[in-house]
mmCIF file of C-alpha atoms in Angstrom:
data_model
loop_
_atom_site.group_PDB
_atom_site.id
_atom_site.type_symbol
_atom_site.label_atom_id
_atom_site.label_comp_id
_atom_site.label_asym_id
_atom_site.label_seq_id
_atom_site.Cartn_x
_atom_site.Cartn_y
_atom_site.Cartn_z
ATOM 1 C CA MET A 277 -32.300 -17.046 -10.132
ATOM 2 C CA TYR A 278 -35.985 -16.626 -9.308
ATOM 3 C CA ILE A 279 -35.836 -12.872 -9.935
ATOM 4 C CA VAL A 280 -33.667 -13.113 -13.046
ATOM 5 C CA ILE A 281 -35.468 -16.035 -14.682
ATOM 6 C CA PHE A 282 -39.090 -15.533 -13.635
ATOM 7 C CA GLY A 283 -39.108 -11.835 -12.752
ATOM 8 C CA SER A 284 -36.988 -10.670 -15.684
ATOM 9 C CA ILE A 285 -36.430 -13.014 -18.610
ATOM 10 C CA LEU A 286 -39.795 -14.782 -18.597
ATOM 11 C CA SER A 287 -41.569 -11.543 -17.759
ATOM 12 C CA TYR A 288 -40.150 -9.871 -20.846
ATOM 13 C CA GLN A 289 -40.417 -12.908 -23.106
ATOM 14 C CA TRP A 290 -43.776 -14.243 -21.962
ATOM 15 C CA PHE A 291 -45.803 -12.842 -19.059
ATOM 16 C CA SER A 292 -45.681 -9.086 -19.719
ATOM 17 C CA PHE A 293 -44.764 -8.621 -23.361
ATOM 18 C CA GLY A 294 -45.776 -11.779 -25.192
ATOM 19 C CA THR A 295 -48.401 -11.038 -27.804
ATOM 20 C CA SER A 296 -52.011 -11.748 -26.901
ATOM 21 C CA ASN A 297 -53.560 -14.926 -28.194
ATOM 22 C CA ASP A 298 -57.178 -14.102 -27.314
ATOM 23 C CA TYR A 299 -56.385 -15.333 -23.788
ATOM 24 C CA THR A 300 -56.598 -18.969 -24.874
ATOM 25 C CA SER A 301 -52.933 -19.859 -24.368
ATOM 26 C CA THR A 302 -51.171 -20.221 -21.021
ATOM 27 C CA PHE A 303 -51.132 -16.854 -19.206
ATOM 28 C CA GLY A 304 -52.930 -15.455 -22.252
ATOM 29 C CA ASN A 305 -49.646 -14.666 -24.012
ATOM 30 C CA ASN A 306 -47.367 -16.168 -26.625
ATOM 31 C CA PHE A 307 -43.665 -16.773 -26.012
ATOM 32 C CA ASP A 308 -42.551 -13.952 -28.320
ATOM 33 C CA GLY A 309 -41.799 -11.003 -26.051
ATOM 34 C CA TYR A 310 -38.483 -10.072 -27.678
ATOM 35 C CA SER A 311 -39.913 -9.731 -31.179
ATOM 36 C CA ASN A 312 -43.069 -8.043 -29.852
ATOM 37 C CA ILE A 313 -41.026 -5.422 -28.004
ATOM 38 C CA ARG A 314 -39.077 -4.725 -31.193
ATOM 39 C CA ASN A 315 -42.338 -4.401 -33.150
ATOM 40 C CA ASN A 316 -43.724 -1.966 -30.575
ATOM 41 C CA GLN A 317 -40.560 0.099 -30.656
ATOM 42 C CA THR A 318 -40.581 0.133 -34.446
ATOM 43 C CA TYR A 319 -44.212 1.255 -34.440
ATOM 44 C CA ALA A 320 -43.399 4.035 -31.948
ATOM 45 C CA ASP A 321 -40.644 5.346 -34.253
ATOM 46 C CA GLN A 322 -43.225 7.374 -36.154
ATOM 47 C CA TRP A 323 -44.202 9.255 -32.978
ATOM 48 C CA ARG A 324 -40.762 9.611 -31.334
ATOM 49 C CA GLY A 325 -39.780 13.103 -30.339
ATOM 50 C CA PRO A 326 -41.636 16.078 -28.855
ATOM 51 C CA LEU A 327 -45.196 15.256 -27.820
ATOM 52 C CA THR A 328 -47.550 17.860 -29.301
ATOM 53 C CA ASP A 329 -51.308 18.120 -29.699
ATOM 54 C CA GLU A 330 -50.933 17.032 -33.308
ATOM 55 C CA THR A 331 -48.855 13.990 -32.341
ATOM 56 C CA LEU A 332 -51.443 12.940 -29.751
ATOM 57 C CA GLN A 333 -54.281 13.373 -32.243
ATOM 58 C CA HIS A 334 -52.468 11.216 -34.808
ATOM 59 C CA MET A 335 -51.804 8.467 -32.236
ATOM 60 C CA VAL A 336 -55.430 8.394 -31.100
ATOM 61 C CA ARG A 337 -56.720 8.370 -34.661
ATOM 62 C CA ASP A 338 -54.336 5.555 -35.566
ATOM 63 C CA TYR A 339 -55.501 3.521 -32.552
ATOM 64 C CA GLN A 340 -59.149 3.987 -33.540
ATOM 65 C CA ASP A 341 -58.406 2.806 -37.073
ATOM 66 C CA LYS A 342 -56.622 -0.300 -35.819
ATOM 67 C CA SER A 343 -59.223 -1.121 -33.163
ATOM 68 C CA GLN A 344 -62.024 -1.379 -35.719
ATOM 69 C CA SER A 345 -61.088 -5.004 -36.380
ATOM 70 C CA GLY A 346 -61.876 -5.919 -32.768
ATOM 71 C CA GLN A 347 -58.674 -8.000 -32.568
ATOM 72 C CA ARG A 348 -56.411 -7.019 -29.678
ATOM 73 C CA GLN A 349 -53.236 -7.909 -31.567
ATOM 74 C CA ASP A 350 -54.096 -5.276 -34.182
ATOM 75 C CA TYR A 351 -53.903 -2.381 -31.730
ATOM 76 C CA GLU A 352 -51.918 -3.578 -28.717
ATOM 77 C CA MET A 353 -48.717 -1.952 -30.012
ATOM 78 C CA THR A 354 -50.279 1.516 -29.909
ATOM 79 C CA ASP A 355 -49.671 2.454 -26.223
ATOM 80 C CA TRP A 356 -53.458 2.503 -25.944
ATOM 81 C CA ASN A 357 -53.453 2.197 -22.155
ATOM 82 C CA THR A 358 -51.310 5.307 -21.740
ATOM 83 C CA LEU A 359 -53.292 7.251 -24.336
ATOM 84 C CA ASN A 360 -56.596 6.373 -22.669
ATOM 85 C CA THR A 361 -55.278 7.552 -19.287
ATOM 86 C CA TRP A 362 -54.223 10.878 -20.781
ATOM 87 C CA VAL A 363 -57.597 11.391 -22.444
ATOM 88 C CA LYS A 364 -59.587 10.473 -19.317
ATOM 89 C CA THR A 365 -57.455 12.777 -17.157
ATOM 90 C CA LEU A 366 -57.347 15.859 -19.369
ATOM 91 C CA TRP A 367 -60.639 15.733 -21.278
ATOM 92 C CA PRO A 368 -63.189 14.338 -18.793
ATOM 93 C CA LYS A 369 -66.030 16.365 -20.353
ATOM 94 C CA LEU A 370 -65.741 14.286 -23.514
ATOM 95 C CA GLU A 371 -66.609 11.136 -21.588
ATOM 96 C CA LYS A 372 -69.817 9.296 -22.498
ATOM 97 C CA SER A 373 -71.778 7.684 -19.690
ATOM 98 C CA GLU A 374 -72.387 4.479 -21.636
ATOM 99 C CA ASN A 375 -68.634 3.836 -21.981
ATOM 100 C CA PRO A 376 -66.696 5.752 -19.326
ATOM 101 C CA TYR A 377 -63.717 3.380 -19.134
ATOM 102 C CA MET A 378 -62.406 3.348 -22.696
ATOM 103 C CA MET A 379 -62.774 6.888 -23.980
ATOM 104 C CA LEU A 380 -60.093 6.223 -26.564
ATOM 105 C CA ASP A 381 -62.601 4.205 -28.591
ATOM 106 C CA TYR A 382 -64.952 7.081 -29.319
ATOM 107 C CA VAL A 383 -63.322 10.425 -28.483
ATOM 108 C CA ASP A 384 -62.973 12.863 -31.391
ATOM 109 C CA PRO A 385 -59.195 13.303 -31.912
ATOM 110 C CA ASP A 386 -59.692 16.841 -33.251
ATOM 111 C CA LYS A 387 -60.947 17.920 -29.819
ATOM 112 C CA LEU A 388 -57.754 16.837 -28.070
ATOM 113 C CA THR A 389 -56.058 20.227 -27.916
ATOM 114 C CA GLY A 390 -54.234 22.182 -25.236
ATOM 115 C CA PHE A 391 -52.456 19.154 -23.755
ATOM 116 C CA TYR A 392 -49.952 21.045 -21.574
ATOM 117 C CA GLU A 393 -52.344 23.782 -20.484
ATOM 118 C CA ARG A 394 -54.892 21.164 -19.438
ATOM 119 C CA ARG A 395 -52.249 19.163 -17.646
ATOM 120 C CA GLN A 396 -51.181 22.229 -15.667
ATOM 121 C CA GLN A 397 -54.770 22.813 -14.623
ATOM 122 C CA ALA A 398 -55.141 19.143 -13.691
ATOM 123 C CA VAL A 399 -52.002 19.241 -11.516
ATOM 124 C CA ASP A 400 -53.271 22.367 -9.760
ATOM 125 C CA SER A 401 -56.669 20.770 -9.118
ATOM 126 C CA PHE A 402 -55.060 17.515 -7.988
ATOM 127 C CA LEU A 403 -52.996 19.299 -5.346
ATOM 128 C CA GLU A 404 -56.068 21.174 -4.122
ATOM 129 C CA LEU A 405 -58.066 17.951 -3.831
ATOM 130 C CA ASN A 406 -55.235 16.411 -1.822
ATOM 131 C CA GLY A 407 -55.434 19.309 0.600
ATOM 132 C CA GLN A 408 -52.035 20.591 -0.492
ATOM 133 C CA THR A 409 -52.275 24.359 -0.340
ATOM 134 C CA GLY A 410 -50.026 27.250 0.535
ATOM 135 C CA GLN A 411 -46.351 26.374 0.999
ATOM 136 C CA GLU A 412 -46.768 22.713 0.103
ATOM 137 C CA LYS A 413 -48.660 23.458 -3.104
ATOM 138 C CA SER A 414 -46.087 26.043 -4.146
ATOM 139 C CA TYR A 415 -43.323 23.528 -3.470
ATOM 140 C CA PHE A 416 -44.774 20.963 -5.871
ATOM 141 C CA LEU A 417 -45.727 23.516 -8.516
ATOM 142 C CA ASN A 418 -42.156 24.847 -8.486
ATOM 143 C CA MET A 419 -40.893 21.278 -8.783
ATOM 144 C CA ASP A 420 -43.236 20.613 -11.691
ATOM 145 C CA ALA A 421 -42.069 23.761 -13.470
ATOM 146 C CA LYS A 422 -38.627 22.172 -13.841
ATOM 147 C CA THR A 423 -40.019 19.362 -16.027
ATOM 148 C CA PRO A 424 -39.053 20.147 -19.651
ATOM 149 C CA ILE A 425 -41.943 20.589 -22.065
ATOM 150 C CA PRO A 426 -42.902 19.446 -24.577
ATOM 151 C CA PHE A 427 -42.452 15.906 -23.244
ATOM 152 C CA ASN A 428 -40.185 13.602 -25.161
ATOM 153 C CA TYR A 429 -42.225 10.597 -26.309
ATOM 154 C CA ASP A 430 -41.214 7.025 -27.097
ATOM 155 C CA TRP A 431 -42.818 3.635 -26.443
ATOM 156 C CA VAL A 432 -44.116 3.975 -22.863
ATOM 157 C CA GLU A 433 -45.338 0.502 -21.883
ATOM 158 C CA GLY A 434 -41.876 -1.013 -21.479
ATOM 159 C CA TRP A 435 -40.614 1.654 -19.111
ATOM 160 C CA SER A 436 -43.908 1.652 -17.242
ATOM 161 C CA THR A 437 -43.454 -2.043 -16.488
ATOM 162 C CA VAL A 438 -39.864 -1.551 -15.324
ATOM 163 C CA VAL A 439 -40.073 1.680 -13.334
ATOM 164 C CA ALA A 440 -43.618 1.576 -12.000
ATOM 165 C CA ASN A 441 -43.783 -2.159 -11.237
ATOM 166 C CA PHE A 442 -40.732 -4.366 -11.508
ATOM 167 C CA VAL A 443 -38.053 -2.567 -9.469
ATOM 168 C CA SER A 444 -40.391 -1.955 -6.542
ATOM 169 C CA GLY A 445 -41.135 -5.702 -6.464
ATOM 170 C CA ILE A 446 -37.454 -6.492 -5.951
ATOM 171 C CA GLY A 447 -37.650 -4.916 -2.497
ATOM 172 C CA MET A 448 -40.158 -7.457 -1.212
ATOM 173 C CA VAL A 449 -37.952 -10.322 -2.414
ATOM 174 C CA MET A 450 -34.910 -8.735 -0.756
ATOM 175 C CA ALA A 451 -36.794 -8.343 2.536
ATOM 176 C CA LEU A 452 -37.908 -11.987 2.503
ATOM 177 C CA PHE A 453 -34.467 -13.444 1.804
ATOM 178 C CA ILE A 454 -32.668 -11.128 4.211
ATOM 179 C CA ALA A 455 -35.045 -12.112 6.999
ATOM 180 C CA ILE A 456 -34.698 -15.852 6.262
ATOM 181 C CA VAL A 457 -30.911 -15.853 6.005
ATOM 182 C CA LEU A 458 -29.876 -13.306 8.638
ATOM 183 C CA SER A 459 -32.449 -13.712 11.422
ATOM 184 C CA PRO A 460 -30.493 -16.692 12.930
ATOM 185 C CA MET A 461 -27.181 -14.767 12.867
ATOM 186 C CA PHE A 462 -27.159 -14.130 16.634
ATOM 187 C CA SER A 463 -30.142 -16.103 17.930
ATOM 188 C CA GLY A 464 -28.583 -19.191 16.396
ATOM 189 C CA GLU A 465 -26.005 -19.283 19.204
ATOM 190 C CA TRP A 466 -28.749 -20.421 21.580
ATOM 191 C CA HIS A 467 -30.588 -22.477 18.981
ATOM 192 C CA ASN A 468 -27.449 -24.466 18.075
ATOM 193 C CA ASN A 469 -26.017 -24.537 21.609
ATOM 194 C CA THR A 470 -22.733 -23.004 20.442
ATOM 195 C CA LYS A 471 -22.483 -20.340 23.128
ATOM 196 C CA SER A 472 -19.829 -22.287 25.012
ATOM 197 C CA LEU A 473 -17.784 -22.593 21.818
ATOM 198 C CA ILE A 474 -17.999 -18.862 21.154
ATOM 199 C CA VAL A 475 -16.667 -18.261 24.682
ATOM 200 C CA THR A 476 -13.278 -19.608 23.572
ATOM 201 C CA THR A 477 -12.815 -16.971 20.867
ATOM 202 C CA ARG A 478 -9.557 -15.001 21.080
ATOM 203 C CA ASN A 479 -11.035 -11.976 19.323
ATOM 204 C CA GLY A 480 -13.485 -10.908 22.017
ATOM 205 C CA TRP A 481 -17.237 -10.493 21.974
ATOM 206 C CA GLN A 482 -17.310 -7.181 20.152
ATOM 207 C CA LYS A 483 -15.033 -8.265 17.308
ATOM 208 C CA THR A 484 -17.047 -11.452 16.927
ATOM 209 C CA ALA A 485 -20.271 -9.445 16.801
ATOM 210 C CA LEU A 486 -18.790 -7.044 14.247
ATOM 211 C CA ALA A 487 -17.680 -10.013 12.147
ATOM 212 C CA LYS A 488 -21.245 -11.343 12.155
ATOM 213 C CA ILE A 489 -22.574 -7.930 11.154
ATOM 214 C CA GLY A 490 -19.967 -7.732 8.398
ATOM 215 C CA VAL A 491 -21.127 -11.094 7.056
ATOM 216 C CA GLY A 492 -24.739 -9.899 7.139
ATOM 217 C CA ILE A 493 -23.920 -6.729 5.211
ATOM 218 C CA ALA A 494 -21.785 -8.675 2.722
ATOM 219 C CA PHE A 495 -24.656 -11.102 2.082
ATOM 220 C CA THR A 496 -27.087 -8.216 1.496
ATOM 221 C CA LEU A 497 -24.711 -6.508 -0.941
ATOM 222 C CA GLU A 498 -24.080 -9.777 -2.759
ATOM 223 C CA LEU A 499 -27.791 -10.558 -3.062
ATOM 224 C CA PHE A 500 -28.579 -7.046 -4.309
ATOM 225 C CA THR A 501 -25.709 -7.157 -6.811
ATOM 226 C CA LEU A 502 -26.740 -10.510 -8.261
ATOM 227 C CA ILE A 503 -30.385 -9.494 -8.584
ATOM 228 C CA SER A 504 -29.723 -6.020 -10.008
ATOM 229 C CA ILE A 505 -27.101 -7.174 -12.531
ATOM 230 C CA GLY A 506 -29.405 -9.926 -13.765
ATOM 231 C CA ALA A 507 -32.433 -7.638 -13.924
ATOM 232 C CA ILE A 508 -30.629 -4.785 -15.651
ATOM 233 C CA GLY A 509 -28.947 -7.214 -18.048
ATOM 234 C CA ALA A 510 -32.328 -8.652 -19.047
ATOM 235 C CA GLN A 511 -33.721 -5.148 -19.441
ATOM 236 C CA LEU A 512 -30.888 -4.120 -21.765
ATOM 237 C CA LEU A 513 -31.222 -7.334 -23.754
ATOM 238 C CA PHE A 514 -34.963 -7.025 -24.326
ATOM 239 C CA MET A 515 -35.576 -3.252 -24.300
ATOM 240 C CA GLY A 516 -32.232 -1.624 -24.970
ATOM 241 C CA THR A 517 -31.705 1.944 -23.826
ATOM 242 C CA ARG A 518 -34.134 3.889 -25.974
ATOM 243 C CA GLY A 519 -36.747 5.959 -24.192
ATOM 244 C CA TRP A 520 -34.553 6.580 -21.137
ATOM 245 C CA ASP A 521 -34.936 10.362 -21.552
ATOM 246 C CA MET A 522 -38.757 10.351 -21.423
ATOM 247 C CA PRO A 523 -40.121 12.212 -18.371
ATOM 248 C CA ILE A 524 -41.880 10.067 -15.781
ATOM 249 C CA GLN A 525 -44.997 12.160 -16.461
ATOM 250 C CA VAL A 526 -45.731 9.995 -19.502
ATOM 251 C CA ILE A 527 -46.379 7.161 -17.021
ATOM 252 C CA LYS A 528 -48.182 9.199 -14.379
ATOM 253 C CA LEU A 529 -49.400 12.403 -15.933
ATOM 254 C CA LEU A 530 -49.837 14.308 -12.662
ATOM 255 C CA ALA A 531 -46.407 13.503 -11.240
ATOM 256 C CA THR A 532 -44.412 16.635 -10.468
ATOM 257 C CA ALA A 533 -40.874 15.260 -10.127
ATOM 258 C CA PRO A 534 -38.577 16.548 -12.916
ATOM 259 C CA MET A 535 -37.109 13.080 -13.545
ATOM 260 C CA ASN A 536 -36.612 11.063 -16.680
ATOM 261 C CA MET A 537 -36.866 7.257 -16.817
ATOM 262 C CA LEU A 538 -33.173 6.623 -16.249
ATOM 263 C CA GLN A 539 -33.052 8.909 -13.218
ATOM 264 C CA ALA A 540 -36.188 7.266 -11.816
ATOM 265 C CA GLU A 541 -34.736 3.772 -12.227
ATOM 266 C CA ILE A 542 -31.449 4.790 -10.586
ATOM 267 C CA TYR A 543 -33.398 6.236 -7.654
ATOM 268 C CA GLU A 544 -35.476 3.081 -7.282
ATOM 269 C CA TYR A 545 -32.455 0.789 -7.250
ATOM 270 C CA ALA A 546 -30.785 3.109 -4.723
ATOM 271 C CA TYR A 547 -33.935 2.913 -2.604
ATOM 272 C CA VAL A 548 -33.888 -0.902 -2.691
ATOM 273 C CA LEU A 549 -30.183 -1.010 -1.788
ATOM 274 C CA LEU A 550 -30.389 1.435 1.123
ATOM 275 C CA ALA A 551 -33.627 -0.078 2.425
ATOM 276 C CA SER A 552 -31.968 -3.518 2.273
ATOM 277 C CA LEU A 553 -29.014 -2.301 4.323
ATOM 278 C CA GLY A 554 -31.363 -0.653 6.822
ATOM 279 C CA PHE A 555 -33.429 -3.818 7.100
ATOM 280 C CA THR A 556 -30.246 -5.843 7.582
ATOM 281 C CA GLY A 557 -29.339 -3.739 10.623
ATOM 282 C CA ILE A 558 -32.809 -4.131 12.130
ATOM 283 C CA THR A 559 -32.860 -7.889 11.463
ATOM 284 C CA LEU A 560 -29.503 -8.361 13.167
ATOM 285 C CA LEU A 561 -30.651 -6.317 16.158
ATOM 286 C CA LEU A 562 -33.753 -8.472 16.563
ATOM 287 C CA SER A 563 -31.601 -11.579 16.219
ATOM 288 C CA SER A 564 -29.411 -10.378 19.095
ATOM 289 C CA LEU A 565 -32.462 -9.728 21.278
ATOM 290 C CA LEU A 566 -34.215 -13.074 20.776
ATOM 291 C CA LYS A 567 -33.009 -16.590 21.570
ATOM 292 C CA SER A 568 -35.340 -18.315 19.105
ATOM 293 C CA ASN A 569 -34.611 -18.442 15.375
ATOM 294 C CA PHE A 570 -38.307 -18.681 14.636
ATOM 295 C CA ALA A 571 -39.160 -15.692 16.834
ATOM 296 C CA SER A 572 -36.343 -13.720 15.243
ATOM 297 C CA LEU A 573 -37.647 -14.531 11.753
ATOM 298 C CA LEU A 574 -41.217 -13.577 12.626
ATOM 299 C CA ALA A 575 -40.109 -10.327 14.281
ATOM 300 C CA SER A 576 -38.017 -9.384 11.237
ATOM 301 C CA LEU A 577 -40.856 -10.041 8.809
ATOM 302 C CA ALA A 578 -43.264 -8.171 11.099
ATOM 303 C CA VAL A 579 -41.133 -5.025 10.763
ATOM 304 C CA VAL A 580 -42.105 -4.890 7.082
ATOM 305 C CA TYR A 581 -45.431 -6.649 6.711
ATOM 306 C CA VAL A 582 -47.330 -5.560 9.842
ATOM 307 C CA PRO A 583 -46.998 -1.801 9.099
ATOM 308 C CA MET A 584 -48.068 -2.476 5.510
ATOM 309 C CA ALA A 585 -51.121 -4.389 6.743
ATOM 310 C CA ILE A 586 -52.295 -1.735 9.214
ATOM 311 C CA ALA A 587 -51.425 1.354 7.171
ATOM 312 C CA GLN A 588 -54.977 1.927 5.898
ATOM 313 C CA PHE A 589 -56.393 1.795 9.429
ATOM 314 C CA VAL A 590 -54.190 4.445 11.074
ATOM 315 C CA PRO A 591 -54.095 8.259 10.737
ATOM 316 C CA ILE A 592 -52.141 9.812 7.872
ATOM 317 C CA TRP A 593 -49.350 11.091 10.130
ATOM 318 C CA VAL A 594 -48.853 7.554 11.492
ATOM 319 C CA GLN A 595 -48.759 6.195 7.936
ATOM 320 C CA LYS A 596 -46.012 8.666 7.085
ATOM 321 C CA LEU A 597 -43.959 7.546 10.074
ATOM 322 C CA LEU A 598 -44.416 3.882 9.190
ATOM 323 C CA ASP A 599 -43.329 4.614 5.611
ATOM 324 C CA LEU A 600 -39.889 5.516 6.942
ATOM 325 C CA LEU A 601 -39.284 1.885 7.936
ATOM 326 C CA PRO A 602 -37.315 -0.173 5.367
ATOM 327 C CA PHE A 603 -39.524 -1.428 2.515
ATOM 328 C CA VAL A 604 -42.722 -0.137 4.133
ATOM 329 C CA GLY A 605 -42.593 2.995 2.010
ATOM 330 C CA GLN A 606 -42.443 2.674 -1.765
ATOM 331 C CA SER A 607 -39.736 3.554 -4.250
ATOM 332 C CA THR A 608 -42.599 4.637 -6.522
ATOM 333 C CA ASP A 609 -43.200 7.674 -4.296
ATOM 334 C CA ILE A 610 -41.341 9.577 -7.020
ATOM 335 C CA PHE A 611 -44.655 9.483 -8.890
ATOM 336 C CA ARG A 612 -46.572 11.005 -5.962
ATOM 337 C CA THR A 613 -46.868 14.354 -4.209
ATOM 338 C CA ASN A 614 -46.275 13.159 -0.653
ATOM 339 C CA ALA A 615 -44.314 15.408 1.686
ATOM 340 C CA TYR A 616 -43.095 15.791 5.258
ATOM 341 C CA HIS A 617 -42.760 19.018 7.222
ATOM 342 C CA LEU A 618 -39.487 19.349 9.119
ATOM 343 C CA PHE A 619 -38.517 22.497 11.002
ATOM 344 C CA GLY A 620 -40.893 24.577 8.921
ATOM 345 C CA LYS A 621 -39.587 23.168 5.637
ATOM 346 C CA VAL A 622 -41.430 21.017 3.103
ATOM 347 C CA VAL A 623 -39.448 17.843 2.349
ATOM 348 C CA TRP A 624 -40.476 15.624 -0.566
ATOM 349 C CA SER A 625 -41.087 12.091 0.750
ATOM 350 C CA PRO A 626 -38.593 10.242 -1.538
ATOM 351 C CA TYR A 627 -35.724 12.177 0.055
ATOM 352 C CA LEU A 628 -36.546 10.782 3.496
ATOM 353 C CA LEU A 629 -37.602 7.351 2.233
ATOM 354 C CA ILE A 630 -34.127 6.823 0.797
ATOM 355 C CA ILE A 631 -32.169 8.231 3.769
ATOM 356 C CA VAL A 632 -34.013 7.244 6.959
ATOM 357 C CA PRO A 633 -34.090 3.412 6.498
ATOM 358 C CA VAL A 634 -30.324 3.107 6.102
ATOM 359 C CA CYS A 635 -29.809 5.500 9.032
ATOM 360 C CA LEU A 636 -31.995 3.244 11.184
ATOM 361 C CA GLY A 637 -29.845 0.283 10.188
ATOM 362 C CA ILE A 638 -26.644 2.135 11.075
ATOM 363 C CA LEU A 639 -28.052 3.070 14.483
ATOM 364 C CA CYS A 640 -28.866 -0.586 15.125
ATOM 365 C CA ILE A 641 -25.250 -1.753 14.709
ATOM 366 C CA PRO A 642 -23.695 -0.432 17.964
ATOM 367 C CA ILE A 643 -26.817 -1.449 19.906
ATOM 368 C CA THR A 644 -26.587 -4.960 18.442
ATOM 369 C CA VAL A 645 -22.921 -5.324 19.382
ATOM 370 C CA THR A 646 -23.494 -4.082 22.927
ATOM 371 C CA LEU A 647 -26.590 -6.186 23.625
ATOM 372 C CA TRP A 648 -25.176 -9.402 22.218
ATOM 373 C CA SER A 649 -21.881 -8.995 24.056
ATOM 374 C CA ARG A 650 -23.677 -8.491 27.359
ATOM 375 C CA ARG A 651 -25.983 -11.463 26.823
ATOM 376 C CA MET A 652 -23.102 -13.764 25.899
ATOM 377 C CA LYS A 653 -21.137 -12.742 28.989
ATOM 378 C CA ALA A 654 -24.130 -13.359 31.264
#
């Protein structure tokens, strides 16, 4: 209910998409997200379709005309944030030192030419700056070449909120609730003094352990299903389906993945699901190792939050290893050019981030059954 009501419905209707009221109302927005989204989509109708230099010039010119009033509500429907990012990334030489942050206000629209050629140069330079040369650079350039051009354009802000922000936030909520609910699954036998009762089971230790694991997996699947159905339902209600075929490059211009918005969202939900199942396996293993519910809870949360806290203080190769733990990596890696090298091959990070966590969880299951059975027999 928290995710569906606060994270979805109120986010669309109020927090994220309510019209601005000069930041004098609560949260700075009015409670009119549904109508505002429709107005933004209607405004974007005039630009829908292939994104060309001429289209970009018209959008920038229209923004500048609307921004003259100085009232945010006059121009907030123009995708100004996305447009400004494009201009800053592809035409840095047009930047004025006295106003480097909002180039959209003063840039000459007629000078915004060569969008795709400039983007290709920017991607090449970006890879070089990241130290990605040789085989790795070729890998990402070949991936980028599969992105259809010209880009298909529609209203960007809505999909940016969903794909680049909202879905990734679901993972942290899943991790918290899984840890709270499942960490006592095995350690609770000592906490509740029910070991002697379990001894009388006719099904044996292993079947009892497998039943507990089955309950844990069922809870995780149920929680994910409830959250995802509610979130997707709210998304369809407020945004509809239009814009699903835009490439993710309209959100992050230098992304190289040949994905559209729908494919990106499907990947992110798959990431959350598989990471949740992987985290479930690890949580149950820790529960079987520890006799304290509190220690089991802390250990489970530490699996996610400690690696996230120390990531910036360890070498890059250690960061990459930590990212393979459930929820430590990010579903938004589809926007990045991170890679692993396995057996002489370049492997794009999202492939491993979606596979390894659930594999870790599967490996934990037989270990959990064996350890708990031995401890209960002792």
